[in-house]
Amino acid sequence: MLKQLYINNFTLIDTLDIKLNQGFSVITGETGAGKSIILGAINLLLGQRADTKCIKQNTRKCVIEAHFDISRYGMEDFFNDNGIDYDADDCILRREISPTGKSRAFINDTPVPLSAMKTLGSQLIDIHSQHQNLLLNEENFQLNVIDIIADDKPLLEKYKERFAELKALRKEVQRMRDEAEECKKNEDFIRFQLKELSEAGLQPDMQEELERESDMLSHVEEIKTALYGVENILSAGGDADGGVTDKLKEAVRSLENITDIYPETKALAERMESCYIELKDILQEVSGDAADIEFDPKRLEQVNATLDKIYSLQHKHNVTTVNELLALQADMEARLSRIDNSDEEIAEMQKREQALAEECGALAGKLTAVRTKAAKAVEKEMPERLIALGIPKVRFSVSIENKELGGDGHDRVSFMFSANTSTPMQPVAQVASGGEIARVMLSLKAMISGAVKLPTIIFDEIDTGVSGKIAEKMGGIMQDMARAERQVISITHLPQIAAKGSAHYKVYKEEAENGTTTRMSQLTDDERVNEIAQMLSGSEITEAAVSNAKELLKVK
């Protein structure tokens, strides 16, 4: 339940800090006093989008905070799932709005996304305002009422899960059909391109190897000349004095000849010997390379032709490497494979689609059965409630018609209504008067409140269009709703309802130094008598009005 409401710098409110009681409470006040402002502040705690116009002028920020007792409602999972400290006795929702439009939301002093506040808020408070009577025009609202009465949430959630899978599968089947159709249009062109790529005999990194080979074959003479020159330097090469290797070997022998008398040369001789062996190996490799390399004009022509083909394909497909061409080739092969196998794949998916559609149909049928049972209970209870609320000839039924399978099943629900025996029943929103709609909505709320564990329900002038004994009975219904461990608050202009509250709050305007401000206070017993008397007689309170007020309040 809502224990305390704090509002600071919100439109006409500078500071409001009010404690609220459990059970049935009423809020009264003249039109324009600011009751809707207080509701607007509460709506911000329920996730409604903020408007900087709501901030009181010349203030730093607007703060709205509410304290709740949620100890009887088993909400701990929400807090664990969102990483928020759980305090069942004092759950705090706070919203801060700056003049720049920046909005911050907190639950138990933990910053949270507005969506999280909206989720929790919807489980804490239900605000029924006059415009919600328009919900009777909406098929989804009427279906939701039946689902709540049917208590079919597990079944409905299972159906929604399966239907979401069916919807996704149908989308995938359609995508595959469209892709297969598009691919078939381009099949000949894809096959032509794939043939061209396949015939090129592409291999990873072949471009770099061919470019190196082409470069080598184009400079054979230059390479051979260099290799022969090195060979001549290292070997004797016809020189009477010998080559580098011969002279190095001779130097090794010279050092070895003096190692006995000059031991320090032994290490130098060993190092020179290693150099001699390395140079001999190099000489052999250079000689072999010089002998092996031959100018091959046919091979050069072949290599360059292959490179030209690669360059042409890269330009054609707007890529720069052979690996990218190979990726394109693989993609074309896969697309052609899908074309070849698409009919079988689509047929297989259609079988799954059919099986899932049958499962959804079966679940929807179960939903229809439990909804039909719940509808009969509503048809029985609603007339009883509405007769007690002053519609003695009322007829009320729930029409459940079949529709195309959708997100909530295949049922179209419509509440049918007639206030008398002489007119046929029609959709309630089309034939009921404002006062009748108010009574229908209150009766529905009373029915579904038992199935939904909402800690707090706020009725904003649900009594529009009624008066006298009917208003008193409506107040009695709200009293009954509040007895079931629920806090009910009614904003009302009717003294008959105001008198039913166990606590009575008044909203009023007050002139202050900085302008008009909205206040809210809990009335004492004497103040309450005067307030209800004023509601009965107007601005001038008569003795008869006071007496009548005391009678309504059952006080002496």
PDB file of C-alpha atoms in Angstrom, residues 402-532:
ATOM      1  CA  ASN A 402     -13.785 -16.642 -33.562  1.00  0.00           C
ATOM      2  CA  LYS A 403     -11.138 -14.615 -35.368  1.00  0.00           C
ATOM      3  CA  GLU A 404      -7.887 -15.287 -37.190  1.00  0.00           C
ATOM      4  CA  LEU A 405      -5.175 -16.711 -34.962  1.00  0.00           C
ATOM      5  CA  GLY A 406      -3.311 -13.821 -33.340  1.00  0.00           C
ATOM      6  CA  GLY A 407      -1.049 -12.911 -30.462  1.00  0.00           C
ATOM      7  CA  ASP A 408      -3.737 -13.605 -27.838  1.00  0.00           C
ATOM      8  CA  GLY A 409      -5.508 -16.570 -29.433  1.00  0.00           C
ATOM      9  CA  HIS A 410      -8.457 -16.626 -31.806  1.00  0.00           C
ATOM     10  CA  ASP A 411     -11.128 -15.041 -29.594  1.00  0.00           C
ATOM     11  CA  ARG A 412     -12.805 -11.693 -30.145  1.00  0.00           C
ATOM     12  CA  VAL A 413     -14.508 -10.607 -26.913  1.00  0.00           C
ATOM     13  CA  SER A 414     -17.239  -8.007 -26.679  1.00  0.00           C
ATOM     14  CA  PHE A 415     -19.307  -6.989 -23.661  1.00  0.00           C
ATOM     15  CA  MET A 416     -22.971  -6.752 -24.683  1.00  0.00           C
ATOM     16  CA  PHE A 417     -25.306  -4.521 -22.661  1.00  0.00           C
ATOM     17  CA  SER A 418     -28.874  -3.327 -22.434  1.00  0.00           C
ATOM     18  CA  ALA A 419     -30.310  -1.221 -19.632  1.00  0.00           C
ATOM     19  CA  ASN A 420     -33.883  -2.380 -20.273  1.00  0.00           C
ATOM     20  CA  THR A 421     -35.871  -5.260 -21.681  1.00  0.00           C
ATOM     21  CA  SER A 422     -37.198  -3.421 -24.732  1.00  0.00           C
ATOM     22  CA  THR A 423     -33.875  -2.807 -26.523  1.00  0.00           C
ATOM     23  CA  PRO A 424     -31.566  -5.507 -27.854  1.00  0.00           C
ATOM     24  CA  MET A 425     -28.136  -5.927 -26.332  1.00  0.00           C
ATOM     25  CA  GLN A 426     -25.326  -4.089 -28.125  1.00  0.00           C
ATOM     26  CA  PRO A 427     -21.655  -3.404 -27.369  1.00  0.00           C
ATOM     27  CA  VAL A 428     -21.640  -1.614 -24.019  1.00  0.00           C
ATOM     28  CA  ALA A 429     -19.617   1.397 -25.164  1.00  0.00           C
ATOM     29  CA  GLN A 430     -22.152   2.103 -27.918  1.00  0.00           C
ATOM     30  CA  VAL A 431     -25.359   2.094 -25.871  1.00  0.00           C
ATOM     31  CA  ALA A 432     -24.541   2.768 -22.210  1.00  0.00           C
ATOM     32  CA  SER A 433     -24.802   6.280 -20.815  1.00  0.00           C
ATOM     33  CA  GLY A 434     -21.936   7.936 -18.958  1.00  0.00           C
ATOM     34  CA  GLY A 435     -23.379   6.962 -15.583  1.00  0.00           C
ATOM     35  CA  GLU A 436     -24.032   3.401 -16.730  1.00  0.00           C
ATOM     36  CA  ILE A 437     -20.494   3.054 -18.086  1.00  0.00           C
ATOM     37  CA  ALA A 438     -19.113   4.290 -14.747  1.00  0.00           C
ATOM     38  CA  ARG A 439     -21.105   1.601 -12.937  1.00  0.00           C
ATOM     39  CA  VAL A 440     -20.050  -1.080 -15.425  1.00  0.00           C
ATOM     40  CA  MET A 441     -16.393  -0.139 -15.009  1.00  0.00           C
ATOM     41  CA  LEU A 442     -16.619  -0.102 -11.210  1.00  0.00           C
ATOM     42  CA  SER A 443     -18.287  -3.516 -11.246  1.00  0.00           C
ATOM     43  CA  LEU A 444     -15.591  -4.898 -13.548  1.00  0.00           C
ATOM     44  CA  LYS A 445     -12.841  -3.408 -11.397  1.00  0.00           C
ATOM     45  CA  ALA A 446     -14.429  -4.926  -8.301  1.00  0.00           C
ATOM     46  CA  MET A 447     -14.527  -8.328  -9.998  1.00  0.00           C
ATOM     47  CA  ILE A 448     -10.965  -8.328 -11.300  1.00  0.00           C
ATOM     48  CA  SER A 449      -9.438  -6.757  -8.192  1.00  0.00           C
ATOM     49  CA  GLY A 450      -9.910 -10.066  -6.393  1.00  0.00           C
ATOM     50  CA  ALA A 451      -7.840 -11.836  -9.048  1.00  0.00           C
ATOM     51  CA  VAL A 452      -5.074  -9.233  -9.299  1.00  0.00           C
ATOM     52  CA  LYS A 453      -2.916  -8.550  -6.256  1.00  0.00           C
ATOM     53  CA  LEU A 454      -2.713  -4.790  -6.608  1.00  0.00           C
ATOM     54  CA  PRO A 455      -1.772  -3.069  -3.335  1.00  0.00           C
ATOM     55  CA  THR A 456      -3.397   0.261  -4.259  1.00  0.00           C
ATOM     56  CA  ILE A 457      -6.302   1.229  -6.514  1.00  0.00           C
ATOM     57  CA  ILE A 458      -7.101   4.897  -7.127  1.00  0.00           C
ATOM     58  CA  PHE A 459     -10.484   5.849  -8.604  1.00  0.00           C
ATOM     59  CA  ASP A 460     -10.484   9.303 -10.149  1.00  0.00           C
ATOM     60  CA  GLU A 461     -14.111  10.504 -10.239  1.00  0.00           C
ATOM     61  CA  ILE A 462     -15.449   7.133 -11.332  1.00  0.00           C
ATOM     62  CA  ASP A 463     -18.774   8.373  -9.932  1.00  0.00           C
ATOM     63  CA  THR A 464     -19.373  10.719 -12.870  1.00  0.00           C
ATOM     64  CA  GLY A 465     -23.023  10.660 -13.898  1.00  0.00           C
ATOM     65  CA  VAL A 466     -24.398   9.117 -10.699  1.00  0.00           C
ATOM     66  CA  SER A 467     -25.766  10.499  -7.444  1.00  0.00           C
ATOM     67  CA  GLY A 468     -27.877   9.694  -4.373  1.00  0.00           C
ATOM     68  CA  LYS A 469     -28.344   6.072  -3.386  1.00  0.00           C
ATOM     69  CA  ILE A 470     -26.384   4.800  -6.405  1.00  0.00           C
ATOM     70  CA  ALA A 471     -23.383   6.842  -5.311  1.00  0.00           C
ATOM     71  CA  GLU A 472     -23.734   5.416  -1.813  1.00  0.00           C
ATOM     72  CA  LYS A 473     -23.757   1.868  -3.200  1.00  0.00           C
ATOM     73  CA  MET A 474     -20.706   2.624  -5.353  1.00  0.00           C
ATOM     74  CA  GLY A 475     -18.967   3.820  -2.214  1.00  0.00           C
ATOM     75  CA  GLY A 476     -19.956   0.573  -0.523  1.00  0.00           C
ATOM     76  CA  ILE A 477     -18.381  -1.434  -3.341  1.00  0.00           C
ATOM     77  CA  MET A 478     -15.120   0.490  -2.955  1.00  0.00           C
ATOM     78  CA  GLN A 479     -15.296  -0.123   0.794  1.00  0.00           C
ATOM     79  CA  ASP A 480     -15.639  -3.867   0.158  1.00  0.00           C
ATOM     80  CA  MET A 481     -12.679  -3.807  -2.230  1.00  0.00           C
ATOM     81  CA  ALA A 482     -10.552  -2.164   0.468  1.00  0.00           C
ATOM     82  CA  ARG A 483     -11.344  -4.866   3.014  1.00  0.00           C
ATOM     83  CA  ALA A 484      -9.443  -7.509   1.039  1.00  0.00           C
ATOM     84  CA  GLU A 485      -5.956  -6.360   2.109  1.00  0.00           C
ATOM     85  CA  ARG A 486      -6.099  -3.595  -0.456  1.00  0.00           C
ATOM     86  CA  GLN A 487      -5.829   0.170  -0.288  1.00  0.00           C
ATOM     87  CA  VAL A 488      -8.559   1.966  -2.245  1.00  0.00           C
ATOM     88  CA  ILE A 489      -8.537   5.728  -2.755  1.00  0.00           C
ATOM     89  CA  SER A 490     -11.435   7.543  -4.397  1.00  0.00           C
ATOM     90  CA  ILE A 491     -11.222  11.106  -5.698  1.00  0.00           C
ATOM     91  CA  THR A 492     -14.844  12.186  -5.602  1.00  0.00           C
ATOM     92  CA  HIS A 493     -17.279  15.103  -5.734  1.00  0.00           C
ATOM     93  CA  LEU A 494     -20.094  13.101  -4.168  1.00  0.00           C
ATOM     94  CA  PRO A 495     -20.796  13.357  -0.412  1.00  0.00           C
ATOM     95  CA  GLN A 496     -22.336   9.858  -0.344  1.00  0.00           C
ATOM     96  CA  ILE A 497     -18.971   8.360  -1.427  1.00  0.00           C
ATOM     97  CA  ALA A 498     -16.895  10.768   0.631  1.00  0.00           C
ATOM     98  CA  ALA A 499     -18.731   9.645   3.762  1.00  0.00           C
ATOM     99  CA  LYS A 500     -17.732   6.017   3.191  1.00  0.00           C
ATOM    100  CA  GLY A 501     -14.015   6.595   3.587  1.00  0.00           C
ATOM    101  CA  SER A 502     -12.216   5.559   6.740  1.00  0.00           C
ATOM    102  CA  ALA A 503      -9.871   8.504   6.081  1.00  0.00           C
ATOM    103  CA  HIS A 504     -10.730  11.780   4.327  1.00  0.00           C
ATOM    104  CA  TYR A 505      -8.229  14.098   2.635  1.00  0.00           C
ATOM    105  CA  LYS A 506      -8.914  17.526   1.191  1.00  0.00           C
ATOM    106  CA  VAL A 507      -7.058  19.234  -1.643  1.00  0.00           C
ATOM    107  CA  TYR A 508      -7.258  23.018  -1.685  1.00  0.00           C
ATOM    108  CA  LYS A 509      -5.489  26.115  -2.957  1.00  0.00           C
ATOM    109  CA  GLU A 510      -3.754  28.603  -0.737  1.00  0.00           C
ATOM    110  CA  GLU A 511      -2.365  32.025  -1.500  1.00  0.00           C
ATOM    111  CA  ALA A 512       1.259  32.453  -0.433  1.00  0.00           C
ATOM    112  CA  GLU A 513       3.934  35.092  -0.933  1.00  0.00           C
ATOM    113  CA  ASN A 514       5.233  33.369  -4.053  1.00  0.00           C
ATOM    114  CA  GLY A 515       1.753  32.830  -5.534  1.00  0.00           C
ATOM    115  CA  THR A 516      -0.990  30.224  -5.464  1.00  0.00           C
ATOM    116  CA  THR A 517      -0.033  26.794  -4.174  1.00  0.00           C
ATOM    117  CA  THR A 518      -1.889  23.482  -3.823  1.00  0.00           C
ATOM    118  CA  ARG A 519      -2.163  21.858  -0.386  1.00  0.00           C
ATOM    119  CA  MET A 520      -3.500  18.520   0.855  1.00  0.00           C
ATOM    120  CA  SER A 521      -4.370  17.601   4.427  1.00  0.00           C
ATOM    121  CA  GLN A 522      -6.194  14.875   6.329  1.00  0.00           C
ATOM    122  CA  LEU A 523      -9.437  16.136   7.849  1.00  0.00           C
ATOM    123  CA  THR A 524     -10.376  15.763  11.487  1.00  0.00           C
ATOM    124  CA  ASP A 525     -13.832  14.429  12.355  1.00  0.00           C
ATOM    125  CA  ASP A 526     -15.265  17.958  12.734  1.00  0.00           C
ATOM    126  CA  GLU A 527     -13.575  19.186   9.547  1.00  0.00           C
ATOM    127  CA  ARG A 528     -14.967  16.187   7.759  1.00  0.00           C
ATOM    128  CA  VAL A 529     -18.539  17.018   8.822  1.00  0.00           C
ATOM    129  CA  ASN A 530     -18.101  20.556   7.490  1.00  0.00           C
ATOM    130  CA  GLU A 531     -16.539  19.348   4.230  1.00  0.00           C
ATOM    131  CA  ILE A 532     -19.382  16.914   3.481  1.00  0.00           C
TER     132      ILE A 532
END
